mmCIF file of C-alpha atoms in Angstrom:
data_model
loop_
_atom_site.group_PDB
_atom_site.id
_atom_site.type_symbol
_atom_site.label_atom_id
_atom_site.label_comp_id
_atom_site.label_asym_id
_atom_site.label_seq_id
_atom_site.Cartn_x
_atom_site.Cartn_y
_atom_site.Cartn_z
ATOM 1 C CA HIS A 1 -22.685 10.110 -4.212
ATOM 2 C CA ASN A 2 -20.351 12.962 -5.135
ATOM 3 C CA THR A 3 -19.977 15.590 -7.825
ATOM 4 C CA PHE A 4 -16.671 14.233 -9.143
ATOM 5 C CA ASN A 5 -16.753 13.744 -12.892
ATOM 6 C CA PRO A 6 -17.584 10.017 -13.313
ATOM 7 C CA VAL A 7 -15.480 9.791 -16.466
ATOM 8 C CA HIS A 8 -12.365 9.704 -14.261
ATOM 9 C CA PHE A 9 -13.427 6.378 -12.789
ATOM 10 C CA ASN A 10 -13.657 4.675 -16.166
ATOM 11 C CA VAL A 11 -11.172 3.874 -18.885
ATOM 12 C CA SER A 12 -11.407 7.309 -20.429
ATOM 13 C CA LYS A 13 -9.528 9.846 -22.485
ATOM 14 C CA TYR A 14 -7.977 11.163 -19.261
ATOM 15 C CA ARG A 15 -6.595 7.767 -18.325
ATOM 16 C CA THR A 16 -5.492 7.200 -21.907
ATOM 17 C CA LYS A 17 -3.694 10.548 -21.999
ATOM 18 C CA HIS A 18 -2.116 10.606 -18.534
ATOM 19 C CA GLY A 19 -1.760 6.911 -17.648
ATOM 20 C CA PHE A 20 -3.111 4.750 -14.847
ATOM 21 C CA LEU A 21 -1.007 6.193 -12.025
ATOM 22 C CA TRP A 22 -2.123 9.768 -12.666
ATOM 23 C CA TYR A 23 -5.764 8.840 -13.176
ATOM 24 C CA HIS A 24 -5.931 6.590 -10.121
ATOM 25 C CA ALA A 25 -4.036 9.096 -7.962
ATOM 26 C CA GLN A 26 -6.401 11.943 -8.862
ATOM 27 C CA ALA A 27 -9.512 9.902 -8.085
ATOM 28 C CA LEU A 28 -8.045 8.687 -4.796
ATOM 29 C CA TYR A 29 -6.926 12.160 -3.753
ATOM 30 C CA PHE A 30 -10.331 13.628 -4.447
ATOM 31 C CA LEU A 31 -12.054 11.005 -2.326
ATOM 32 C CA LEU A 32 -9.638 11.244 0.600
ATOM 33 C CA LYS A 33 -9.142 14.995 0.818
ATOM 34 C CA ASN A 34 -12.911 15.549 0.936
ATOM 35 C CA SER A 35 -13.541 12.711 3.351
ATOM 36 C CA ARG A 36 -15.525 13.372 6.527
ATOM 37 C CA VAL A 37 -12.633 11.915 8.526
ATOM 38 C CA ALA A 38 -9.891 14.060 6.939
ATOM 39 C CA ALA A 39 -9.768 16.248 10.056
ATOM 40 C CA GLU A 40 -9.363 13.149 12.228
ATOM 41 C CA HIS A 41 -6.487 11.934 10.054
ATOM 42 C CA ASN A 42 -4.811 15.336 10.309
ATOM 43 C CA LYS A 43 -5.039 15.217 14.112
ATOM 44 C CA LEU A 44 -3.103 11.944 14.018
ATOM 45 C CA ARG A 45 -0.395 13.603 11.913
ATOM 46 C CA ASP A 46 -0.230 16.429 14.444
ATOM 47 C CA ARG A 47 0.075 14.017 17.378
ATOM 48 C CA LEU A 48 2.912 12.158 15.666
ATOM 49 C CA GLY A 49 4.764 15.366 14.818
ATOM 50 C CA LEU A 50 4.446 14.848 11.065
ATOM 51 C CA THR A 51 2.754 18.159 10.265
ATOM 52 C CA GLY A 52 5.332 20.580 8.935
ATOM 53 C CA SER A 53 8.137 18.027 9.032
ATOM 54 C CA ARG A 54 9.966 16.321 6.199
ATOM 55 C CA CYS A 55 9.095 12.682 6.627
ATOM 56 C CA LEU A 56 9.765 9.382 4.919
ATOM 57 C CA ALA A 57 7.029 6.746 4.924
ATOM 58 C CA ILE A 58 7.779 3.066 5.382
ATOM 59 C CA HIS A 59 5.041 0.510 4.785
ATOM 60 C CA ILE A 60 5.666 -3.087 5.903
ATOM 61 C CA ARG A 61 2.940 -5.613 5.180
ATOM 62 C CA HIS A 62 3.410 -8.907 6.987
ATOM 63 C CA GLY A 63 0.447 -10.686 8.585
ATOM 64 C CA ASP A 64 -1.339 -13.075 6.242
ATOM 65 C CA SER A 65 0.944 -12.161 3.340
ATOM 66 C CA CYS A 66 3.778 -14.137 4.967
ATOM 67 C CA HIS A 67 1.922 -17.423 4.542
ATOM 68 C CA ASP A 68 -0.527 -16.791 1.698
ATOM 69 C CA GLU A 69 -0.298 -19.924 -0.434
ATOM 70 C CA PHE A 70 -2.335 -18.368 -3.237
ATOM 71 C CA GLN A 71 -0.293 -15.149 -3.612
ATOM 72 C CA ASN A 72 3.184 -16.512 -3.078
ATOM 73 C CA HIS A 73 4.837 -13.640 -4.962
ATOM 74 C CA ARG A 74 4.690 -11.733 -1.679
ATOM 75 C CA ILE A 75 7.773 -11.795 0.492
ATOM 76 C CA CYS A 76 8.165 -10.815 4.131
ATOM 77 C CA LEU A 77 11.380 -8.942 4.753
ATOM 78 C CA PRO A 78 12.626 -7.669 8.127
ATOM 79 C CA LEU A 79 12.632 -4.020 9.136
ATOM 80 C CA LEU A 80 16.364 -3.818 8.378
ATOM 81 C CA SER A 81 15.710 -4.270 4.644
ATOM 82 C CA TYR A 82 13.482 -1.193 4.692
ATOM 83 C CA ILE A 83 15.929 0.771 6.839
ATOM 84 C CA LYS A 84 18.678 0.096 4.274
ATOM 85 C CA ALA A 85 16.408 1.505 1.573
ATOM 86 C CA ALA A 86 15.681 4.549 3.763
ATOM 87 C CA ARG A 87 19.415 5.146 4.129
ATOM 88 C CA ARG A 88 19.838 5.044 0.358
ATOM 89 C CA LEU A 89 17.066 7.611 -0.098
ATOM 90 C CA GLU A 90 18.622 9.876 2.538
ATOM 91 C CA ARG A 91 22.002 9.739 0.820
ATOM 92 C CA ARG A 92 20.369 10.836 -2.406
ATOM 93 C CA TYR A 93 17.691 13.267 -1.209
ATOM 94 C CA GLY A 94 18.891 14.502 2.168
ATOM 95 C CA ARG A 95 17.904 13.976 5.768
ATOM 96 C CA PHE A 96 14.306 13.278 6.778
ATOM 97 C CA ASP A 97 13.053 14.637 10.102
ATOM 98 C CA LYS A 98 10.937 11.586 10.858
ATOM 99 C CA ILE A 99 10.046 8.167 9.564
ATOM 100 C CA PHE A 100 6.371 7.253 9.662
ATOM 101 C CA LEU A 101 6.029 3.487 9.939
ATOM 102 C CA ALA A 102 2.816 1.828 8.788
ATOM 103 C CA THR A 103 2.762 -1.882 9.569
ATOM 104 C CA ASP A 104 0.501 -4.692 10.676
ATOM 105 C CA ASP A 105 3.320 -6.421 12.560
ATOM 106 C CA GLN A 106 3.851 -5.718 16.248
ATOM 107 C CA HIS A 107 7.308 -7.329 16.040
ATOM 108 C CA VAL A 108 8.379 -4.777 13.438
ATOM 109 C CA VAL A 109 7.298 -1.987 15.781
ATOM 110 C CA ALA A 110 9.319 -3.560 18.593
ATOM 111 C CA ALA A 111 12.366 -3.730 16.303
ATOM 112 C CA THR A 112 12.344 0.045 15.756
ATOM 113 C CA LYS A 113 14.199 0.471 19.057
ATOM 114 C CA ASN A 114 17.287 -0.930 17.317
ATOM 115 C CA PHE A 115 17.390 2.175 15.123
ATOM 116 C CA ALA A 116 16.318 4.790 17.684
ATOM 117 C CA ASN A 117 19.731 6.475 17.653
ATOM 118 C CA GLU A 118 19.611 6.861 13.878
ATOM 119 C CA PHE A 119 15.995 7.680 13.052
ATOM 120 C CA ASP A 120 12.992 9.249 14.749
ATOM 121 C CA ILE A 121 10.420 6.554 13.905
ATOM 122 C CA VAL A 122 6.748 7.152 14.734
ATOM 123 C CA PHE A 123 3.647 5.015 14.195
ATOM 124 C CA GLN A 124 0.018 4.621 15.177
ATOM 125 C CA ASP A 125 -0.780 3.268 18.633
ATOM 126 C CA ILE A 126 -3.038 0.369 17.612
ATOM 127 C CA ASP A 127 -3.471 -3.310 18.428
ATOM 128 C CA ARG A 128 -1.436 -5.051 15.734
ATOM 129 C CA GLY A 129 -1.973 -8.442 17.309
ATOM 130 C CA PHE A 130 -5.330 -8.437 15.529
ATOM 131 C CA TYR A 131 -3.569 -8.816 12.184
ATOM 132 C CA ASP A 132 -1.397 -11.746 13.273
ATOM 133 C CA SER A 133 -3.891 -14.529 12.570
ATOM 134 C CA ASN A 134 -1.144 -17.096 11.858
ATOM 135 C CA ASP A 135 -3.362 -18.989 9.441
ATOM 136 C CA HIS A 136 -4.012 -19.088 5.719
ATOM 137 C CA ASN A 137 -7.103 -16.884 5.781
ATOM 138 C CA GLY A 138 -6.196 -13.650 4.034
ATOM 139 C CA VAL A 139 -7.725 -10.257 4.649
ATOM 140 C CA ASP A 140 -10.112 -10.679 1.724
ATOM 141 C CA VAL A 141 -12.063 -13.433 3.490
ATOM 142 C CA ARG A 142 -12.036 -12.121 7.067
ATOM 143 C CA PRO A 143 -15.252 -10.173 7.731
ATOM 144 C CA ASP A 144 -13.784 -8.571 10.865
ATOM 145 C CA PHE A 145 -11.546 -6.501 8.586
ATOM 146 C CA ASN A 146 -14.673 -4.656 7.482
ATOM 147 C CA GLU A 147 -15.156 -3.114 10.909
ATOM 148 C CA VAL A 148 -15.027 0.680 10.805
ATOM 149 C CA SER A 149 -12.187 0.835 13.325
ATOM 150 C CA ARG A 150 -9.973 -1.372 11.138
ATOM 151 C CA ILE A 151 -10.742 0.625 8.026
ATOM 152 C CA ARG A 152 -9.883 3.831 9.898
ATOM 153 C CA GLU A 153 -6.522 2.369 10.915
ATOM 154 C CA ILE A 154 -5.649 1.652 7.296
ATOM 155 C CA THR A 155 -6.914 4.957 5.901
ATOM 156 C CA SER A 156 -5.049 6.842 8.645
ATOM 157 C CA ASP A 157 -1.850 5.085 7.608
ATOM 158 C CA ILE A 158 -2.440 5.905 3.939
ATOM 159 C CA TRP A 159 -3.229 9.532 4.789
ATOM 160 C CA ALA A 160 -0.083 9.950 6.875
ATOM 161 C CA MET A 161 2.131 8.213 4.308
ATOM 162 C CA GLY A 162 0.669 10.294 1.504
ATOM 163 C CA HIS A 163 1.728 13.496 3.254
ATOM 164 C CA CYS A 164 5.324 12.332 3.575
ATOM 165 C CA HIS A 165 8.005 13.136 1.025
ATOM 166 C CA ALA A 166 9.321 9.695 0.083
ATOM 167 C CA LEU A 167 8.216 6.084 0.406
ATOM 168 C CA VAL A 168 9.802 2.709 1.059
ATOM 169 C CA GLY A 169 7.506 -0.264 0.735
ATOM 170 C CA SER A 170 6.551 -3.495 -0.936
ATOM 171 C CA PHE A 171 4.593 -2.897 -4.117
ATOM 172 C CA ALA A 172 3.250 -6.427 -3.776
ATOM 173 C CA SER A 173 0.983 -4.771 -1.207
ATOM 174 C CA SER A 174 -1.849 -2.624 -2.528
ATOM 175 C CA VAL A 175 -1.618 -0.317 0.506
ATOM 176 C CA ALA A 176 1.927 0.670 -0.503
ATOM 177 C CA TRP A 177 1.119 1.581 -4.073
ATOM 178 C CA VAL A 178 -2.123 3.308 -3.103
ATOM 179 C CA ALA A 179 -0.149 5.362 -0.551
ATOM 180 C CA TYR A 180 2.365 6.293 -3.250
ATOM 181 C CA GLU A 181 -0.426 7.364 -5.592
ATOM 182 C CA PHE A 182 -1.891 9.563 -2.866
ATOM 183 C CA MET A 183 1.575 11.023 -2.220
ATOM 184 C CA VAL A 184 1.989 11.881 -5.913
ATOM 185 C CA ALA A 185 -1.427 13.557 -6.079
ATOM 186 C CA HIS A 186 -0.921 15.436 -2.805
ATOM 187 C CA HIS A 187 2.461 16.875 -3.791
ATOM 188 C CA GLY A 188 1.625 17.280 -7.483
ATOM 189 C CA MET A 189 4.744 15.465 -8.658
ATOM 190 C CA PHE A 190 6.442 12.088 -8.634
ATOM 191 C CA MET A 191 8.091 11.600 -5.262
ATOM 192 C CA PRO A 192 11.161 9.501 -4.390
ATOM 193 C CA PHE A 193 10.426 5.867 -3.576
ATOM 194 C CA GLU A 194 12.010 2.454 -3.333
ATOM 195 C CA SER A 195 10.184 -0.841 -3.570
ATOM 196 C CA VAL A 196 11.807 -3.767 -1.785
ATOM 197 C CA ASP A 197 10.365 -6.306 -4.188
ATOM 198 C CA MET A 198 8.626 -5.484 -7.463
ATOM 199 C CA ALA A 199 7.929 -2.547 -9.742
ATOM 200 C CA TYR A 200 4.782 -0.426 -9.451
ATOM 201 C CA GLY A 201 3.447 -1.722 -12.765
ATOM 202 C CA HIS A 202 4.245 -5.406 -12.213
ATOM 203 C CA SER A 203 1.621 -7.764 -13.635
ATOM 204 C CA LYS A 204 1.062 -9.254 -10.173
ATOM 205 C CA ASN A 205 -0.229 -5.971 -8.757
ATOM 206 C CA VAL A 206 -1.062 -2.679 -10.496
ATOM 207 C CA GLY A 207 -0.178 -4.073 -13.907
ATOM 208 C CA ARG A 208 -3.232 -6.295 -13.951
ATOM 209 C CA PHE A 209 -5.372 -3.175 -14.383
ATOM 210 C CA PHE A 210 -3.481 -1.870 -17.417
ATOM 211 C CA GLU A 211 -4.795 -2.022 -20.939
ATOM 212 C CA ASN A 212 -1.273 -1.911 -22.376
ATOM 213 C CA ALA A 213 2.337 -1.853 -21.184
ATOM 214 C CA ASP A 214 2.714 1.912 -21.661
ATOM 215 C CA GLU A 215 -0.110 2.916 -19.367
ATOM 216 C CA VAL A 216 1.768 3.262 -16.064
ATOM 217 C CA SER A 217 3.087 6.812 -16.596
#
């Protein structure tokens, strides 16, 4: 239970006026910034040197999405594809002090050493082998993903990404677009981003929640 106006969680005049992204971002920001674990998430940012720095967030979802036969619009690109996007954002918006990498793939983390001379890339110290099930069972049907520790890993990633100043990710992944929404709400403006696959409002992801084609903004 919370005291947040319940009208924001429904299709309401606020959503109609401001669009889905704004409405969803505001609800998400309210829930996260008042969370009991917000202080814990901030300690992670401190440990990674993200507090007070200008950072770019990269989210790379691999795991079950690389062999999901039911959601085959997802593609699994290597770290280099995201690094190229980061370079484009730097050319346009200036140098970032750090890159925060959120990924479920331990091989992606290992590949960051190839770019150590170019970027200061930081990430959570977690067991990513857990996510590499190498089968066709997606996260929606694996009960072990409901463990508190796994949820904390994901919310910590979203929290850290949301405090960065730009995002590179796959908008086929809900974590990427949720992180971007949190970033928009946290900074109070639209922030630079690049999706490596589809648009934010694509019918395969966020677009399925829209009432009409104009609702994204």
